[in-house]
Amino acid sequence: MSTQTIDQDLSPGTAPAGDAELNSLDLLESEAIHIIREVVAEFERPALLFSGGKDSVLMLHLATKAFWPGKVPFPVLHVDTGHNFPEVIDFRDRTVERLGLRLEVGSVQEFIDSGELSERADGTRNPLQTVPLLDAIARNKFDAVFGGARRDEDKARAKERIVSLRDEFGQWDPRNQRPELWNLYNGRHTVGQHVRAFPISNWTELDVWRYIAREGIELPPLYYAHEREVYERDGMWRAVGPVSQPRPDEEVVIKQVRYRTVGDMSCTGAVASDATTVHDVVREVAASTLTERGATRADDRISEAAMEDRKKDGYF
Amino acid sequence: MSTITETPLDAAPLEQSTLFRFATAGSVDDGKSTLVGRLLHDSKAILADTLDAVTRTSADRGFGGENGSTQKIDLALLTDGLRAEREQGITIDVAYRYFATDRRSFILADCPGHIQYTKNTVTGASTADAVVVLIDARKGVLEQTRRHLSVLRLLRVPNVIVAVNKIDLTGFSEDVFRTIETDVQAVAAGIGLDDVVVIPVSALEGDNVVERSAHTPWYTGASLLELLETLPTTDELERGLEPFRFPVQLVVRPQGALAPELTLADDAGASFRDYRAYAGQVASGAVAVGDEITVLPSGRKASVVGIDFAGRTLEKAVAPQSVSLRLSEEIDIARGDVIAATGTFGEVSQDLYAELCWLSDKPLREGAKVLIKHGSKTVQGLIRAVTGKLELESFAYGQASGLGLNDIGTAQIRLASPVPIETYARHRRTGAFLVIDPQDGNTLAAGMVRDHPGDHEDERYAI
């Protein structure tokens, strides 16, 4: 094999030469790749939760690095609320196609149509994702599911292990977690149990954006400032769309906005922004005085412990 | 003095930002949550919406009231994560928190201080570059302090800091501080812990936490944050000192299943037809192209012909980089093997003598069958004997035939197959292992390999 070939044709990143000083992003990247490889080595049927959001896109990028020059050796799973941004679904499909991956979809809409789930009064579908997620895990016999969750996102996630055991019901028991020691991850589980693995647990939102900038990772266009019809509700800018309609007293305006998270359209808010490039976004995130979820996620406002309660039920 | 920046991007070139992991240890009333809250708050890691929520809850609980405190918020609320923790005012488990200054990104393992101290301290400290032990200035060195320091000594935490908290409640007394400092150093010397740094702080008022305090003119050392910004990391301390060790995680042999940019049909892809590399994370030391290596446990030798990282080739890799190695010989190497610098490894053994921190309610008994996870290898093990239990008061080993939750002891373990294992004293990363319950898969203990009693080190480690 020729060294030149590799250097010329394939240089996705700007990873340092070995003797260069490793910075914080290099260390986080190295840790994440180690975890991804451990899970792939120790489990029969891993899968990656992939929504097209920046954290799962980052995860997929790390996975391509972990197994290069081989392809990513596991399928991706999207739990589709049916209320997604079309730009994100388009991005999801293009990414799966580009990397030659298998896409499994768990559909909230199908569960609603069949009567197994019922629409909530507030129209939010994020909490409804748990049932299709667990169904897809069981149906595909996945024994390890990668997620792009980060501990800085939420106080409940701050408590979760990197490799986190879930019982037959997909439940997380925060009081009975295995100690996680050194960089030795224990993935032993019994039939019916599975683990959730969070290789980017230790990344912050700013780390994620700096890494996206450094690696030149493509994201759905929603993450960059664009003009959009929005209305204000609960202090958040909601996009006007088929599942997200203003009430009569809510005025629709055209604003320059971007998204810090891309989830369900019915509960994800946009932030006013002029950040049209990745470097603008890095600067904006670095200077922001609001947390990512506090700024843009209505479902986390349902109660003080919304995330914890969802996770105990099997959410990621 | 350190400066905290609100816009790290402009002020801090990322190239200079390193990662530092630290943990806290302290008992319930030492003010640990307040110290953590103060560090997060004063380093501007708490964003406005979180601060608003905490301010509201603090007001509900009567903070900022008439008791003369200058504190408007209950800093401890910043770290209470779970519903039960907020309801009961206790901390259930280790939480991880993040903040950054212009010099470093910090990962803080925020460990609960209640009675399960050993379990939580071991968990938080196993990955820590530093541990901050809290002492209440009014109480001085307690039994608990000795326990904490003993555990940190066992775990070989590279940097130990003792924060003498609530110094404001002693009227910022130098005498009080000097007495405690002397006591701490005496305990540290007694258990063989070097270079313990002692700092007077008030977590509540912020003295010497981020900024050096005008209230302690007699203290000329650094603030807690300044120390955390400047202490060396484990990797920095060990770089260049430890020989190369590389546990193989998996063999990368893509054959037809190449990354999408590569197809066997074109020139770029064709060169990967016979690609074979060994993926892993450098556990210690460094490796360069051309280095002679030995594969353990087989003992086969080869040289490194390539170091790959995601489409790039490197001349050299250092701990803790995750890379793939290509070797000069087609030798049989599998997950669980260790690639080591030739001539640096003494022997592989089926017998372990180890320190165990028992972390489970299920007690350890002699004759128990367990699983041992070391590096990327998991093997069966038999507990042949429990040879002692550490009395934390005296730091001496007493007789024992078993270990219970939070006990630390020594045991002899027979392994089902030979494993390239080294002492924790020499290799913090390669001398550690997990003890796992083969039935339910739970982690039972943190293990640290010791020399066999009576062994002469030089006989075990051929140079």
Short mmCIF file of C-alpha atoms in Angstrom, two decimals, chain A residues 1-3 5-7 9-25 27-31 33-38 40-42 64-72 97-100 151-152 155-156 158-161 165 172 174-190 193 201-204 206-207 210-211 214 260 279 282-283 286-295 303-306 308-309 312, chain B residues 6-10 12 14-19 21 47-50 53 79-86 88 90-98 105 107 119 122-123 126-127 155 235-236 239 249-250 252 254 257-262 267-268 271-272 275 279-281 308-324 326 335 359 371 373-376 378 424 428-429 432-434 436 438-443 445-448:
data_model
loop_
_atom_site.label_atom_id
_atom_site.label_comp_id
_atom_site.label_asym_id
_atom_site.label_seq_id
_atom_site.Cartn_x
_atom_site.Cartn_y
_atom_site.Cartn_z
CA MET A 1 0.00 0.00 0.00
CA SER A 2 1.30 3.40 -0.84
CA THR A 3 1.37 6.11 1.75
CA THR A 5 -2.28 7.42 -2.06
CA ILE A 6 -3.78 7.75 1.36
CA ASP A 7 -2.52 11.24 1.92
CA ASP A 9 -7.01 11.04 -1.73
CA LEU A 10 -8.28 10.70 1.76
CA SER A 11 -7.68 13.40 4.23
CA PRO A 12 -11.00 13.96 5.94
CA GLY A 13 -9.56 15.65 8.97
CA THR A 14 -6.71 17.65 10.28
CA ALA A 15 -5.66 15.22 12.96
CA PRO A 16 -2.25 16.03 14.32
CA ALA A 17 0.87 14.09 13.61
CA GLY A 18 1.69 11.89 16.55
CA ASP A 19 4.38 14.07 17.98
CA ALA A 20 2.25 17.21 17.94
CA GLU A 21 0.59 18.39 21.12
CA LEU A 22 -2.82 16.78 21.49
CA ASN A 23 -5.51 19.35 22.16
CA SER A 24 -8.82 18.80 23.89
CA LEU A 25 -10.63 17.88 20.66
CA LEU A 27 -8.41 13.72 23.21
CA LEU A 28 -12.21 13.67 23.03
CA GLU A 29 -12.02 12.21 19.52
CA SER A 30 -9.60 9.51 20.63
CA GLU A 31 -11.78 8.58 23.60
CA ILE A 33 -13.24 6.21 18.81
CA HIS A 34 -11.98 3.88 21.54
CA ILE A 35 -15.52 3.51 22.90
CA ILE A 36 -17.06 2.95 19.46
CA ARG A 37 -14.54 0.21 18.71
CA GLU A 38 -15.06 -1.45 22.10
CA VAL A 40 -18.47 -3.00 18.05
CA ALA A 41 -15.98 -5.61 19.27
CA GLU A 42 -18.02 -6.77 22.24
CA THR A 64 -16.17 6.30 9.77
CA LYS A 65 -12.82 7.22 11.31
CA ALA A 66 -12.85 4.32 13.78
CA PHE A 67 -13.11 1.66 11.07
CA TRP A 68 -11.36 3.33 8.14
CA PRO A 69 -10.65 2.06 5.50
CA GLY A 70 -13.51 -0.32 6.22
CA LYS A 71 -17.07 0.92 6.12
CA VAL A 72 -19.13 1.62 9.22
CA GLU A 97 -26.87 6.58 0.78
CA ARG A 98 -23.40 8.17 0.74
CA LEU A 99 -22.01 5.85 3.41
CA GLY A 100 -23.77 2.75 2.12
CA ARG A 151 -23.76 14.86 29.63
CA ASP A 152 -23.76 18.64 29.39
CA LYS A 155 -28.89 17.16 34.54
CA ALA A 156 -30.16 13.59 34.20
CA ALA A 158 -24.93 14.18 33.53
CA LYS A 159 -25.45 11.10 35.66
CA GLU A 160 -25.48 8.47 32.97
CA ARG A 161 -22.67 6.06 32.29
CA LEU A 165 -27.29 -1.02 30.89
CA TRP A 172 -32.57 3.21 33.05
CA PRO A 174 -30.05 5.82 37.97
CA ARG A 175 -29.74 4.38 41.47
CA ASN A 176 -28.32 1.10 40.36
CA GLN A 177 -25.67 1.87 37.76
CA ARG A 178 -22.47 -0.04 37.32
CA PRO A 179 -19.38 1.87 38.36
CA GLU A 180 -17.41 2.91 35.28
CA LEU A 181 -13.71 2.59 36.00
CA TRP A 182 -10.67 3.76 34.04
CA ASN A 183 -11.37 3.27 30.35
CA LEU A 184 -12.64 -0.28 30.88
CA TYR A 185 -16.25 -0.48 29.76
CA ASN A 186 -18.37 -3.36 30.97
CA GLY A 187 -20.94 -4.34 28.38
CA ARG A 188 -22.01 -7.69 29.86
CA HIS A 189 -25.74 -8.16 29.67
CA THR A 190 -28.26 -10.96 29.84
CA GLN A 193 -31.18 -6.51 28.17
CA SER A 201 -20.72 11.89 26.68
CA ASN A 202 -17.81 14.13 27.56
CA TRP A 203 -18.24 16.60 24.70
CA THR A 204 -19.88 19.98 25.21
CA LEU A 206 -18.99 24.02 21.88
CA ASP A 207 -16.70 20.98 21.44
CA ARG A 210 -15.50 23.23 17.01
CA TYR A 211 -15.04 19.67 15.79
CA ARG A 214 -12.33 21.48 12.13
CA ARG A 260 -29.36 24.61 17.85
CA HIS A 279 -17.30 29.57 12.15
CA VAL A 282 -18.83 28.45 16.82
CA ARG A 283 -18.51 32.09 17.82
CA ALA A 286 -19.13 30.29 22.58
CA ALA A 287 -20.81 33.55 23.51
CA SER A 288 -24.30 32.19 24.20
CA THR A 289 -25.72 32.65 27.66
CA LEU A 290 -28.45 30.06 27.20
CA THR A 291 -28.14 26.28 27.30
CA GLU A 292 -28.89 24.45 24.10
CA ARG A 293 -31.94 22.68 25.40
CA GLY A 294 -33.19 25.57 27.50
CA ALA A 295 -33.19 27.73 24.40
CA SER A 303 -41.31 19.28 34.19
CA GLU A 304 -38.08 19.76 36.15
CA ALA A 305 -37.24 16.12 35.61
CA ALA A 306 -38.64 15.64 32.09
CA GLU A 308 -34.96 11.84 33.72
CA ASP A 309 -38.52 10.55 33.54
CA LYS A 312 -36.31 5.87 33.04
CA GLU B 6 -16.78 34.29 28.21
CA THR B 7 -15.86 33.96 24.58
CA PRO B 8 -13.29 31.19 24.59
CA LEU B 9 -13.03 31.07 20.82
CA ASP B 10 -11.47 34.46 20.36
CA ALA B 12 -8.24 30.90 23.41
CA LEU B 14 -7.95 25.78 20.50
CA GLU B 15 -4.51 24.36 19.83
CA GLN B 16 -3.51 25.29 23.37
CA SER B 17 -6.63 23.95 25.06
CA THR B 18 -5.92 20.70 26.84
CA LEU B 19 -8.28 18.40 28.68
CA ARG B 21 -10.10 15.43 34.41
CA LEU B 47 -25.71 29.68 31.65
CA ALA B 48 -28.46 32.18 32.25
CA ASP B 49 -31.46 29.86 32.03
CA THR B 50 -29.96 27.39 34.49
CA ALA B 53 -34.01 28.33 37.64
CA THR B 79 -25.26 20.09 41.02
CA ASP B 80 -28.43 18.32 42.11
CA GLY B 81 -29.48 16.38 39.05
CA LEU B 82 -32.02 13.71 39.77
CA ARG B 83 -35.56 14.05 41.06
CA ALA B 84 -34.79 12.03 44.19
CA GLU B 85 -31.68 14.10 44.83
CA ARG B 86 -33.61 17.34 44.75
CA GLN B 88 -34.23 14.36 49.44
CA ILE B 90 -28.81 13.97 48.78
CA THR B 91 -26.46 13.05 46.00
CA ILE B 92 -27.00 9.58 44.63
CA ASP B 93 -24.29 9.02 42.12
CA VAL B 94 -21.31 10.47 40.34
CA ALA B 95 -22.26 13.22 37.91
CA TYR B 96 -20.00 14.67 35.28
CA ARG B 97 -19.74 18.41 34.70
CA TYR B 98 -17.92 20.52 32.17
CA SER B 105 -11.29 22.16 29.25
CA ILE B 107 -14.22 17.25 33.08
CA LYS B 119 -17.02 3.14 45.98
CA VAL B 122 -12.74 4.93 43.33
CA THR B 123 -15.18 5.49 40.49
CA SER B 126 -9.96 6.11 38.42
CA THR B 127 -9.83 8.47 35.45
CA LEU B 155 -5.22 4.54 42.95
CA ASP B 235 -0.53 11.53 30.06
CA GLU B 236 1.87 14.45 30.36
CA ARG B 239 4.78 10.56 28.47
CA GLN B 249 -9.33 -3.78 20.10
CA LEU B 250 -10.05 -5.29 16.73
CA VAL B 252 -9.35 -3.90 10.57
CA PRO B 254 -12.16 -4.57 5.27
CA ALA B 257 -16.48 -3.72 2.72
CA LEU B 258 -14.50 -0.59 2.08
CA ALA B 259 -15.43 2.92 3.05
CA PRO B 260 -17.59 4.52 0.31
CA GLU B 261 -14.80 6.76 -0.99
CA LEU B 262 -12.82 3.63 -1.77
CA ASP B 267 -6.40 2.56 -7.86
CA ALA B 268 -7.05 3.98 -4.44
CA SER B 271 -4.30 -0.77 -2.62
CA PHE B 272 -6.61 -1.77 0.25
CA TYR B 275 -5.23 -4.14 4.05
CA ALA B 279 -6.96 -0.95 15.87
CA GLY B 280 -6.55 0.24 19.42
CA GLN B 281 -5.75 3.10 21.75
CA ASP B 308 -3.02 4.94 10.21
CA PHE B 309 -5.61 7.32 11.50
CA ALA B 310 -8.73 7.71 9.41
CA GLY B 311 -7.08 8.10 6.06
CA ARG B 312 -3.97 9.82 7.30
CA THR B 313 -0.66 8.21 8.03
CA LEU B 314 1.26 9.24 11.11
CA GLU B 315 4.96 8.89 11.76
CA LYS B 316 4.37 8.46 15.47
CA ALA B 317 1.49 7.95 17.91
CA VAL B 318 1.41 8.65 21.63
CA ALA B 319 -0.95 7.79 24.50
CA PRO B 320 -3.95 8.13 24.39
CA GLN B 321 -4.34 8.29 20.60
CA SER B 322 -6.69 5.81 18.92
CA VAL B 323 -4.92 4.59 15.78
CA SER B 324 -4.38 1.48 13.67
CA ARG B 326 0.25 -2.09 10.24
CA ARG B 335 -8.61 -8.75 20.13
CA LEU B 359 -17.79 -2.20 44.87
CA LEU B 371 -14.49 -12.60 34.97
CA LYS B 373 -11.54 -7.57 32.12
CA HIS B 374 -8.11 -6.16 31.44
CA GLY B 375 -7.50 -3.90 28.46
CA SER B 376 -9.46 -5.44 25.64
CA THR B 378 -11.86 -10.72 29.29
CA TYR B 424 -0.41 -0.79 38.57
CA ARG B 428 -1.59 2.97 35.80
CA ARG B 429 -3.45 2.19 32.59
CA ALA B 432 -5.91 -1.95 36.10
CA PHE B 433 -8.73 -4.42 35.58
CA LEU B 434 -12.40 -5.02 36.36
CA ILE B 436 -17.14 -8.92 36.74
CA PRO B 438 -20.22 -14.00 35.37
CA GLN B 439 -23.88 -14.49 36.29
CA ASP B 440 -25.43 -11.04 36.03
CA GLY B 441 -22.52 -9.23 34.39
CA ASN B 442 -22.27 -6.56 37.08
CA THR B 443 -18.96 -4.93 37.95
CA ALA B 445 -14.51 -4.64 41.90
CA ALA B 446 -11.80 -2.34 40.66
CA GLY B 447 -8.55 -4.30 40.47
CA MET B 448 -4.97 -3.09 40.56
#
